[in-house]
């Protein structure tokens, strides 16, 4: 089923989550992910992937 036009938002309308919220969300995702690859994928999809050190 295609999304409703009211469900579509511009990236400009989105605000970044707080660090505390991102940390909590990462913990939940890590708890329920079946493996490390799934965890990385889900974190990336949610936009809360940790920043890699270069």
mmJSON file of the N, C-alpha and C atoms, coordinates in Angstrom:
{"data_MODEL":{"atom_site":{
"group_PDB":["ATOM","ATOM","ATOM","ATOM","ATOM","ATOM","ATOM","ATOM","ATOM","ATOM","ATOM","ATOM","ATOM","ATOM","ATOM","ATOM","ATOM","ATOM","ATOM","ATOM","ATOM","ATOM","ATOM","ATOM","ATOM","ATOM","ATOM","ATOM","ATOM","ATOM","ATOM","ATOM","ATOM","ATOM","ATOM","ATOM","ATOM","ATOM","ATOM","ATOM","ATOM","ATOM","ATOM","ATOM","ATOM","ATOM","ATOM","ATOM","ATOM","ATOM","ATOM","ATOM","ATOM","ATOM","ATOM","ATOM","ATOM","ATOM","ATOM","ATOM","ATOM","ATOM","ATOM","ATOM","ATOM","ATOM","ATOM","ATOM","ATOM","ATOM","ATOM","ATOM","ATOM","ATOM","ATOM","ATOM","ATOM","ATOM","ATOM","ATOM","ATOM","ATOM","ATOM","ATOM","ATOM","ATOM","ATOM","ATOM","ATOM","ATOM","ATOM","ATOM","ATOM","ATOM","ATOM","ATOM","ATOM","ATOM","ATOM","ATOM","ATOM","ATOM","ATOM","ATOM","ATOM","ATOM","ATOM","ATOM","ATOM","ATOM","ATOM","ATOM","ATOM","ATOM","ATOM","ATOM","ATOM","ATOM","ATOM","ATOM","ATOM","ATOM","ATOM","ATOM","ATOM","ATOM","ATOM","ATOM","ATOM","ATOM","ATOM","ATOM","ATOM","ATOM","ATOM","ATOM","ATOM","ATOM","ATOM","ATOM","ATOM","ATOM","ATOM","ATOM","ATOM","ATOM","ATOM","ATOM","ATOM","ATOM","ATOM","ATOM","ATOM","ATOM","ATOM","ATOM","ATOM","ATOM","ATOM","ATOM","ATOM","ATOM"],
"id":[1,2,3,4,5,6,7,8,9,10,11,12,13,14,15,16,17,18,19,20,21,22,23,24,25,26,27,28,29,30,31,32,33,34,35,36,37,38,39,40,41,42,43,44,45,46,47,48,49,50,51,52,53,54,55,56,57,58,59,60,61,62,63,64,65,66,67,68,69,70,71,72,73,74,75,76,77,78,79,80,81,82,83,84,85,86,87,88,89,90,91,92,93,94,95,96,97,98,99,100,101,102,103,104,105,106,107,108,109,110,111,112,113,114,115,116,117,118,119,120,121,122,123,124,125,126,127,128,129,130,131,132,133,134,135,136,137,138,139,140,141,142,143,144,145,146,147,148,149,150,151,152,153,154,155,156,157,158,159,160,161,162],
"type_symbol":["N","C","C","N","C","C","N","C","C","N","C","C","N","C","C","N","C","C","N","C","C","N","C","C","N","C","C","N","C","C","N","C","C","N","C","C","N","C","C","N","C","C","N","C","C","N","C","C","N","C","C","N","C","C","N","C","C","N","C","C","N","C","C","N","C","C","N","C","C","N","C","C","N","C","C","N","C","C","N","C","C","N","C","C","N","C","C","N","C","C","N","C","C","N","C","C","N","C","C","N","C","C","N","C","C","N","C","C","N","C","C","N","C","C","N","C","C","N","C","C","N","C","C","N","C","C","N","C","C","N","C","C","N","C","C","N","C","C","N","C","C","N","C","C","N","C","C","N","C","C","N","C","C","N","C","C","N","C","C","N","C","C"],
"label_atom_id":["N","CA","C","N","CA","C","N","CA","C","N","CA","C","N","CA","C","N","CA","C","N","CA","C","N","CA","C","N","CA","C","N","CA","C","N","CA","C","N","CA","C","N","CA","C","N","CA","C","N","CA","C","N","CA","C","N","CA","C","N","CA","C","N","CA","C","N","CA","C","N","CA","C","N","CA","C","N","CA","C","N","CA","C","N","CA","C","N","CA","C","N","CA","C","N","CA","C","N","CA","C","N","CA","C","N","CA","C","N","CA","C","N","CA","C","N","CA","C","N","CA","C","N","CA","C","N","CA","C","N","CA","C","N","CA","C","N","CA","C","N","CA","C","N","CA","C","N","CA","C","N","CA","C","N","CA","C","N","CA","C","N","CA","C","N","CA","C","N","CA","C","N","CA","C","N","CA","C","N","CA","C","N","CA","C","N","CA","C"],
"label_alt_id":[null,null,null,null,null,null,null,null,null,null,null,null,null,null,null,null,null,null,null,null,null,null,null,null,null,null,null,null,null,null,null,null,null,null,null,null,null,null,null,null,null,null,null,null,null,null,null,null,null,null,null,null,null,null,null,null,null,null,null,null,null,null,null,null,null,null,null,null,null,null,null,null,null,null,null,null,null,null,null,null,null,null,null,null,null,null,null,null,null,null,null,null,null,null,null,null,null,null,null,null,null,null,null,null,null,null,null,null,null,null,null,null,null,null,null,null,null,null,null,null,null,null,null,null,null,null,null,null,null,null,null,null,null,null,null,null,null,null,null,null,null,null,null,null,null,null,null,null,null,null,null,null,null,null,null,null,null,null,null,null,null,null],
"label_comp_id":["UNK","UNK","UNK","UNK","UNK","UNK","UNK","UNK","UNK","UNK","UNK","UNK","UNK","UNK","UNK","UNK","UNK","UNK","UNK","UNK","UNK","UNK","UNK","UNK","UNK","UNK","UNK","UNK","UNK","UNK","UNK","UNK","UNK","UNK","UNK","UNK","UNK","UNK","UNK","UNK","UNK","UNK","UNK","UNK","UNK","UNK","UNK","UNK","UNK","UNK","UNK","UNK","UNK","UNK","UNK","UNK","UNK","UNK","UNK","UNK","UNK","UNK","UNK","UNK","UNK","UNK","UNK","UNK","UNK","UNK","UNK","UNK","UNK","UNK","UNK","UNK","UNK","UNK","UNK","UNK","UNK","UNK","UNK","UNK","UNK","UNK","UNK","UNK","UNK","UNK","UNK","UNK","UNK","UNK","UNK","UNK","UNK","UNK","UNK","UNK","UNK","UNK","UNK","UNK","UNK","UNK","UNK","UNK","UNK","UNK","UNK","UNK","UNK","UNK","UNK","UNK","UNK","UNK","UNK","UNK","UNK","UNK","UNK","UNK","UNK","UNK","UNK","UNK","UNK","UNK","UNK","UNK","UNK","UNK","UNK","UNK","UNK","UNK","UNK","UNK","UNK","UNK","UNK","UNK","UNK","UNK","UNK","UNK","UNK","UNK","UNK","UNK","UNK","UNK","UNK","UNK","UNK","UNK","UNK","UNK","UNK","UNK"],
"label_asym_id":["A","A","A","A","A","A","A","A","A","A","A","A","A","A","A","A","A","A","A","A","A","A","A","A","A","A","A","A","A","A","A","A","A","A","A","A","A","A","A","A","A","A","A","A","A","A","A","A","A","A","A","A","A","A","A","A","A","A","A","A","A","A","A","A","A","A","A","A","A","A","A","A","A","A","A","A","A","A","A","A","A","A","A","A","A","A","A","A","A","A","A","A","A","A","A","A","A","A","A","A","A","A","A","A","A","A","A","A","A","A","A","A","A","A","A","A","A","A","A","A","A","A","A","A","A","A","A","A","A","A","A","A","A","A","A","A","A","A","A","A","A","A","A","A","A","A","A","A","A","A","A","A","A","A","A","A","A","A","A","A","A","A"],
"label_entity_id":["1","1","1","1","1","1","1","1","1","1","1","1","1","1","1","1","1","1","1","1","1","1","1","1","1","1","1","1","1","1","1","1","1","1","1","1","1","1","1","1","1","1","1","1","1","1","1","1","1","1","1","1","1","1","1","1","1","1","1","1","1","1","1","1","1","1","1","1","1","1","1","1","1","1","1","1","1","1","1","1","1","1","1","1","1","1","1","1","1","1","1","1","1","1","1","1","1","1","1","1","1","1","1","1","1","1","1","1","1","1","1","1","1","1","1","1","1","1","1","1","1","1","1","1","1","1","1","1","1","1","1","1","1","1","1","1","1","1","1","1","1","1","1","1","1","1","1","1","1","1","1","1","1","1","1","1","1","1","1","1","1","1"],
"label_seq_id":[1,1,1,2,2,2,3,3,3,4,4,4,5,5,5,6,6,6,7,7,7,8,8,8,9,9,9,10,10,10,11,11,11,12,12,12,13,13,13,14,14,14,15,15,15,16,16,16,17,17,17,18,18,18,19,19,19,20,20,20,21,21,21,22,22,22,23,23,23,24,24,24,25,25,25,26,26,26,27,27,27,28,28,28,29,29,29,30,30,30,31,31,31,32,32,32,33,33,33,34,34,34,35,35,35,36,36,36,37,37,37,38,38,38,39,39,39,40,40,40,41,41,41,42,42,42,43,43,43,44,44,44,45,45,45,46,46,46,47,47,47,48,48,48,49,49,49,50,50,50,51,51,51,52,52,52,53,53,53,54,54,54],
"pdbx_PDB_ins_code":[null,null,null,null,null,null,null,null,null,null,null,null,null,null,null,null,null,null,null,null,null,null,null,null,null,null,null,null,null,null,null,null,null,null,null,null,null,null,null,null,null,null,null,null,null,null,null,null,null,null,null,null,null,null,null,null,null,null,null,null,null,null,null,null,null,null,null,null,null,null,null,null,null,null,null,null,null,null,null,null,null,null,null,null,null,null,null,null,null,null,null,null,null,null,null,null,null,null,null,null,null,null,null,null,null,null,null,null,null,null,null,null,null,null,null,null,null,null,null,null,null,null,null,null,null,null,null,null,null,null,null,null,null,null,null,null,null,null,null,null,null,null,null,null,null,null,null,null,null,null,null,null,null,null,null,null,null,null,null,null,null,null],
"Cartn_x":[0.848,0.0,0.895,0.668,1.499,1.241,2.233,2.041,1.083,0.432,-0.426,0.473,-0.023,0.802,1.082,0.223,0.458,1.539,1.908,2.946,4.337,4.423,5.717,6.189,7.41,7.974,9.281,9.611,10.896,11.957,13.173,14.266,14.49,14.124,14.289,13.377,12.257,11.306,11.738,12.697,13.126,14.184,14.048,15.043,15.869,17.171,17.993,17.562,17.704,17.351,18.467,18.117,19.121,20.084,21.253,22.244,21.691,20.971,20.403,19.401,18.572,17.601,18.301,19.338,20.079,20.759,21.344,22.002,20.987,19.839,18.787,18.295,18.101,17.631,18.669,19.949,21.007,20.991,20.773,20.722,19.568,18.413,17.242,17.49,18.006,18.28,19.308,20.369,21.408,20.853,19.927,19.333,18.519,17.771,16.849,17.392,18.503,19.08,19.6,19.469,19.899,21.408,22.072,23.525,24.049,25.368,25.984,25.596,25.496,25.121,23.714,22.787,21.423,21.391,22.164,22.225,22.712,23.803,24.332,23.306,22.614,21.617,20.473,19.969,18.853,19.252,20.43,20.902,21.035,21.54,21.689,20.325,19.378,18.034,17.358,17.632,17.033,17.787,18.973,19.765,20.458,20.715,21.358,22.62,23.2,24.439,25.531,26.322,27.412,28.446,29.096,30.108,31.367,31.911,33.127,34.337,35.3,36.539,37.443,37.945,38.814,40.263],
"Cartn_y":[-1.171,0.0,1.236,2.172,3.38,4.255,5.008,5.863,7.007,7.457,8.625,9.842,10.814,11.999,12.741,12.557,13.214,12.495,11.242,10.497,10.87,11.578,11.937,13.242,13.218,14.424,14.765,16.014,16.453,16.253,15.967,15.819,17.097,18.226,19.503,19.605,18.873,18.919,18.062,17.176,16.262,16.902,16.69,17.188,16.017,16.213,15.113,14.746,13.466,13.033,13.428,13.53,13.867,12.693,12.975,11.916,10.847,11.259,10.311,9.375,9.918,9.105,8.143,8.611,7.76,6.615,6.882,5.832,4.784,5.224,4.288,3.457,4.093,3.384,2.374,2.738,1.795,0.557,0.75,-0.387,-1.328,-0.762,-1.577,-2.351,-1.669,-2.336,-3.447,-3.167,-4.176,-5.38,-5.152,-6.241,-7.178,-6.635,-7.443,-7.876,-7.325,-7.727,-9.153,-9.888,-11.289,-11.439,-10.454,-10.485,-9.069,-8.943,-7.618,-6.941,-7.716,-7.118,-6.545,-7.274,-6.763,-5.521,-5.528,-4.371,-3.138,-3.289,-2.166,-1.666,-2.603,-2.225,-1.436,-1.937,-1.263,0.115,0.208,1.508,2.5,2.03,2.887,3.33,2.41,2.739,3.768,3.677,4.617,5.947,5.977,7.208,7.442,6.365,6.516,5.664,5.355,4.571,5.381,4.725,5.458,5.916,7.019,7.563,6.721,6.296,5.492,6.401,5.967,6.728,6.471,7.529,7.359,7.259],
"Cartn_z":[0.0,0.0,0.0,-0.893,-0.929,0.301,0.73,1.905,1.607,2.639,2.51,2.305,1.597,1.361,2.668,3.664,4.95,5.754,5.347,6.043,5.569,4.453,3.887,4.525,5.041,5.649,4.962,4.964,4.438,5.505,5.07,6.021,6.811,6.224,6.903,8.121,8.112,9.21,10.394,10.184,11.237,12.119,13.412,14.357,14.852,15.057,15.57,16.99,17.314,18.666,19.624,20.885,21.883,22.066,22.605,22.832,23.766,24.79,25.751,25.071,24.186,23.464,22.516,21.823,20.891,21.623,22.781,23.562,23.995,24.469,24.889,23.704,22.569,21.383,20.907,20.966,20.575,21.463,22.75,23.677,23.338,23.05,22.719,21.428,20.414,19.139,19.337,20.076,20.306,21.064,21.963,22.74,21.855,20.92,20.129,18.763,18.323,17.035,17.141,16.049,16.059,15.918,15.316,15.194,14.958,14.867,14.731,13.42,12.337,11.052,11.093,11.703,11.818,12.701,13.755,14.648,13.888,13.13,12.344,11.338,10.67,9.674,10.321,11.427,12.092,12.619,13.212,13.706,12.556,11.433,10.263,9.748,9.69,9.211,10.11,11.394,12.343,12.404,11.797,11.816,13.136,13.885,15.189,15.29,14.132,14.129,14.819,15.673,16.33,15.307,15.595,14.709,14.849,13.714,13.742,13.892,14.67,14.836,13.644,13.064,11.881,12.258],
"occupancy":[1.0,1.0,1.0,1.0,1.0,1.0,1.0,1.0,1.0,1.0,1.0,1.0,1.0,1.0,1.0,1.0,1.0,1.0,1.0,1.0,1.0,1.0,1.0,1.0,1.0,1.0,1.0,1.0,1.0,1.0,1.0,1.0,1.0,1.0,1.0,1.0,1.0,1.0,1.0,1.0,1.0,1.0,1.0,1.0,1.0,1.0,1.0,1.0,1.0,1.0,1.0,1.0,1.0,1.0,1.0,1.0,1.0,1.0,1.0,1.0,1.0,1.0,1.0,1.0,1.0,1.0,1.0,1.0,1.0,1.0,1.0,1.0,1.0,1.0,1.0,1.0,1.0,1.0,1.0,1.0,1.0,1.0,1.0,1.0,1.0,1.0,1.0,1.0,1.0,1.0,1.0,1.0,1.0,1.0,1.0,1.0,1.0,1.0,1.0,1.0,1.0,1.0,1.0,1.0,1.0,1.0,1.0,1.0,1.0,1.0,1.0,1.0,1.0,1.0,1.0,1.0,1.0,1.0,1.0,1.0,1.0,1.0,1.0,1.0,1.0,1.0,1.0,1.0,1.0,1.0,1.0,1.0,1.0,1.0,1.0,1.0,1.0,1.0,1.0,1.0,1.0,1.0,1.0,1.0,1.0,1.0,1.0,1.0,1.0,1.0,1.0,1.0,1.0,1.0,1.0,1.0,1.0,1.0,1.0,1.0,1.0,1.0],
"B_iso_or_equiv":[0.0,0.0,0.0,0.0,0.0,0.0,0.0,0.0,0.0,0.0,0.0,0.0,0.0,0.0,0.0,0.0,0.0,0.0,0.0,0.0,0.0,0.0,0.0,0.0,0.0,0.0,0.0,0.0,0.0,0.0,0.0,0.0,0.0,0.0,0.0,0.0,0.0,0.0,0.0,0.0,0.0,0.0,0.0,0.0,0.0,0.0,0.0,0.0,0.0,0.0,0.0,0.0,0.0,0.0,0.0,0.0,0.0,0.0,0.0,0.0,0.0,0.0,0.0,0.0,0.0,0.0,0.0,0.0,0.0,0.0,0.0,0.0,0.0,0.0,0.0,0.0,0.0,0.0,0.0,0.0,0.0,0.0,0.0,0.0,0.0,0.0,0.0,0.0,0.0,0.0,0.0,0.0,0.0,0.0,0.0,0.0,0.0,0.0,0.0,0.0,0.0,0.0,0.0,0.0,0.0,0.0,0.0,0.0,0.0,0.0,0.0,0.0,0.0,0.0,0.0,0.0,0.0,0.0,0.0,0.0,0.0,0.0,0.0,0.0,0.0,0.0,0.0,0.0,0.0,0.0,0.0,0.0,0.0,0.0,0.0,0.0,0.0,0.0,0.0,0.0,0.0,0.0,0.0,0.0,0.0,0.0,0.0,0.0,0.0,0.0,0.0,0.0,0.0,0.0,0.0,0.0,0.0,0.0,0.0,0.0,0.0,0.0],
"pdbx_formal_charge":[null,null,null,null,null,null,null,null,null,null,null,null,null,null,null,null,null,null,null,null,null,null,null,null,null,null,null,null,null,null,null,null,null,null,null,null,null,null,null,null,null,null,null,null,null,null,null,null,null,null,null,null,null,null,null,null,null,null,null,null,null,null,null,null,null,null,null,null,null,null,null,null,null,null,null,null,null,null,null,null,null,null,null,null,null,null,null,null,null,null,null,null,null,null,null,null,null,null,null,null,null,null,null,null,null,null,null,null,null,null,null,null,null,null,null,null,null,null,null,null,null,null,null,null,null,null,null,null,null,null,null,null,null,null,null,null,null,null,null,null,null,null,null,null,null,null,null,null,null,null,null,null,null,null,null,null,null,null,null,null,null,null],
"auth_seq_id":[1,1,1,2,2,2,3,3,3,4,4,4,5,5,5,6,6,6,7,7,7,8,8,8,9,9,9,10,10,10,11,11,11,12,12,12,13,13,13,14,14,14,15,15,15,16,16,16,17,17,17,18,18,18,19,19,19,20,20,20,21,21,21,22,22,22,23,23,23,24,24,24,25,25,25,26,26,26,27,27,27,28,28,28,29,29,29,30,30,30,31,31,31,32,32,32,33,33,33,34,34,34,35,35,35,36,36,36,37,37,37,38,38,38,39,39,39,40,40,40,41,41,41,42,42,42,43,43,43,44,44,44,45,45,45,46,46,46,47,47,47,48,48,48,49,49,49,50,50,50,51,51,51,52,52,52,53,53,53,54,54,54],
"auth_comp_id":["UNK","UNK","UNK","UNK","UNK","UNK","UNK","UNK","UNK","UNK","UNK","UNK","UNK","UNK","UNK","UNK","UNK","UNK","UNK","UNK","UNK","UNK","UNK","UNK","UNK","UNK","UNK","UNK","UNK","UNK","UNK","UNK","UNK","UNK","UNK","UNK","UNK","UNK","UNK","UNK","UNK","UNK","UNK","UNK","UNK","UNK","UNK","UNK","UNK","UNK","UNK","UNK","UNK","UNK","UNK","UNK","UNK","UNK","UNK","UNK","UNK","UNK","UNK","UNK","UNK","UNK","UNK","UNK","UNK","UNK","UNK","UNK","UNK","UNK","UNK","UNK","UNK","UNK","UNK","UNK","UNK","UNK","UNK","UNK","UNK","UNK","UNK","UNK","UNK","UNK","UNK","UNK","UNK","UNK","UNK","UNK","UNK","UNK","UNK","UNK","UNK","UNK","UNK","UNK","UNK","UNK","UNK","UNK","UNK","UNK","UNK","UNK","UNK","UNK","UNK","UNK","UNK","UNK","UNK","UNK","UNK","UNK","UNK","UNK","UNK","UNK","UNK","UNK","UNK","UNK","UNK","UNK","UNK","UNK","UNK","UNK","UNK","UNK","UNK","UNK","UNK","UNK","UNK","UNK","UNK","UNK","UNK","UNK","UNK","UNK","UNK","UNK","UNK","UNK","UNK","UNK","UNK","UNK","UNK","UNK","UNK","UNK"],
"auth_asym_id":["A","A","A","A","A","A","A","A","A","A","A","A","A","A","A","A","A","A","A","A","A","A","A","A","A","A","A","A","A","A","A","A","A","A","A","A","A","A","A","A","A","A","A","A","A","A","A","A","A","A","A","A","A","A","A","A","A","A","A","A","A","A","A","A","A","A","A","A","A","A","A","A","A","A","A","A","A","A","A","A","A","A","A","A","A","A","A","A","A","A","A","A","A","A","A","A","A","A","A","A","A","A","A","A","A","A","A","A","A","A","A","A","A","A","A","A","A","A","A","A","A","A","A","A","A","A","A","A","A","A","A","A","A","A","A","A","A","A","A","A","A","A","A","A","A","A","A","A","A","A","A","A","A","A","A","A","A","A","A","A","A","A"],
"auth_atom_id":["N","CA","C","N","CA","C","N","CA","C","N","CA","C","N","CA","C","N","CA","C","N","CA","C","N","CA","C","N","CA","C","N","CA","C","N","CA","C","N","CA","C","N","CA","C","N","CA","C","N","CA","C","N","CA","C","N","CA","C","N","CA","C","N","CA","C","N","CA","C","N","CA","C","N","CA","C","N","CA","C","N","CA","C","N","CA","C","N","CA","C","N","CA","C","N","CA","C","N","CA","C","N","CA","C","N","CA","C","N","CA","C","N","CA","C","N","CA","C","N","CA","C","N","CA","C","N","CA","C","N","CA","C","N","CA","C","N","CA","C","N","CA","C","N","CA","C","N","CA","C","N","CA","C","N","CA","C","N","CA","C","N","CA","C","N","CA","C","N","CA","C","N","CA","C","N","CA","C","N","CA","C","N","CA","C","N","CA","C"],
"pdbx_PDB_model_num":[1,1,1,1,1,1,1,1,1,1,1,1,1,1,1,1,1,1,1,1,1,1,1,1,1,1,1,1,1,1,1,1,1,1,1,1,1,1,1,1,1,1,1,1,1,1,1,1,1,1,1,1,1,1,1,1,1,1,1,1,1,1,1,1,1,1,1,1,1,1,1,1,1,1,1,1,1,1,1,1,1,1,1,1,1,1,1,1,1,1,1,1,1,1,1,1,1,1,1,1,1,1,1,1,1,1,1,1,1,1,1,1,1,1,1,1,1,1,1,1,1,1,1,1,1,1,1,1,1,1,1,1,1,1,1,1,1,1,1,1,1,1,1,1,1,1,1,1,1,1,1,1,1,1,1,1,1,1,1,1,1,1]
}}}
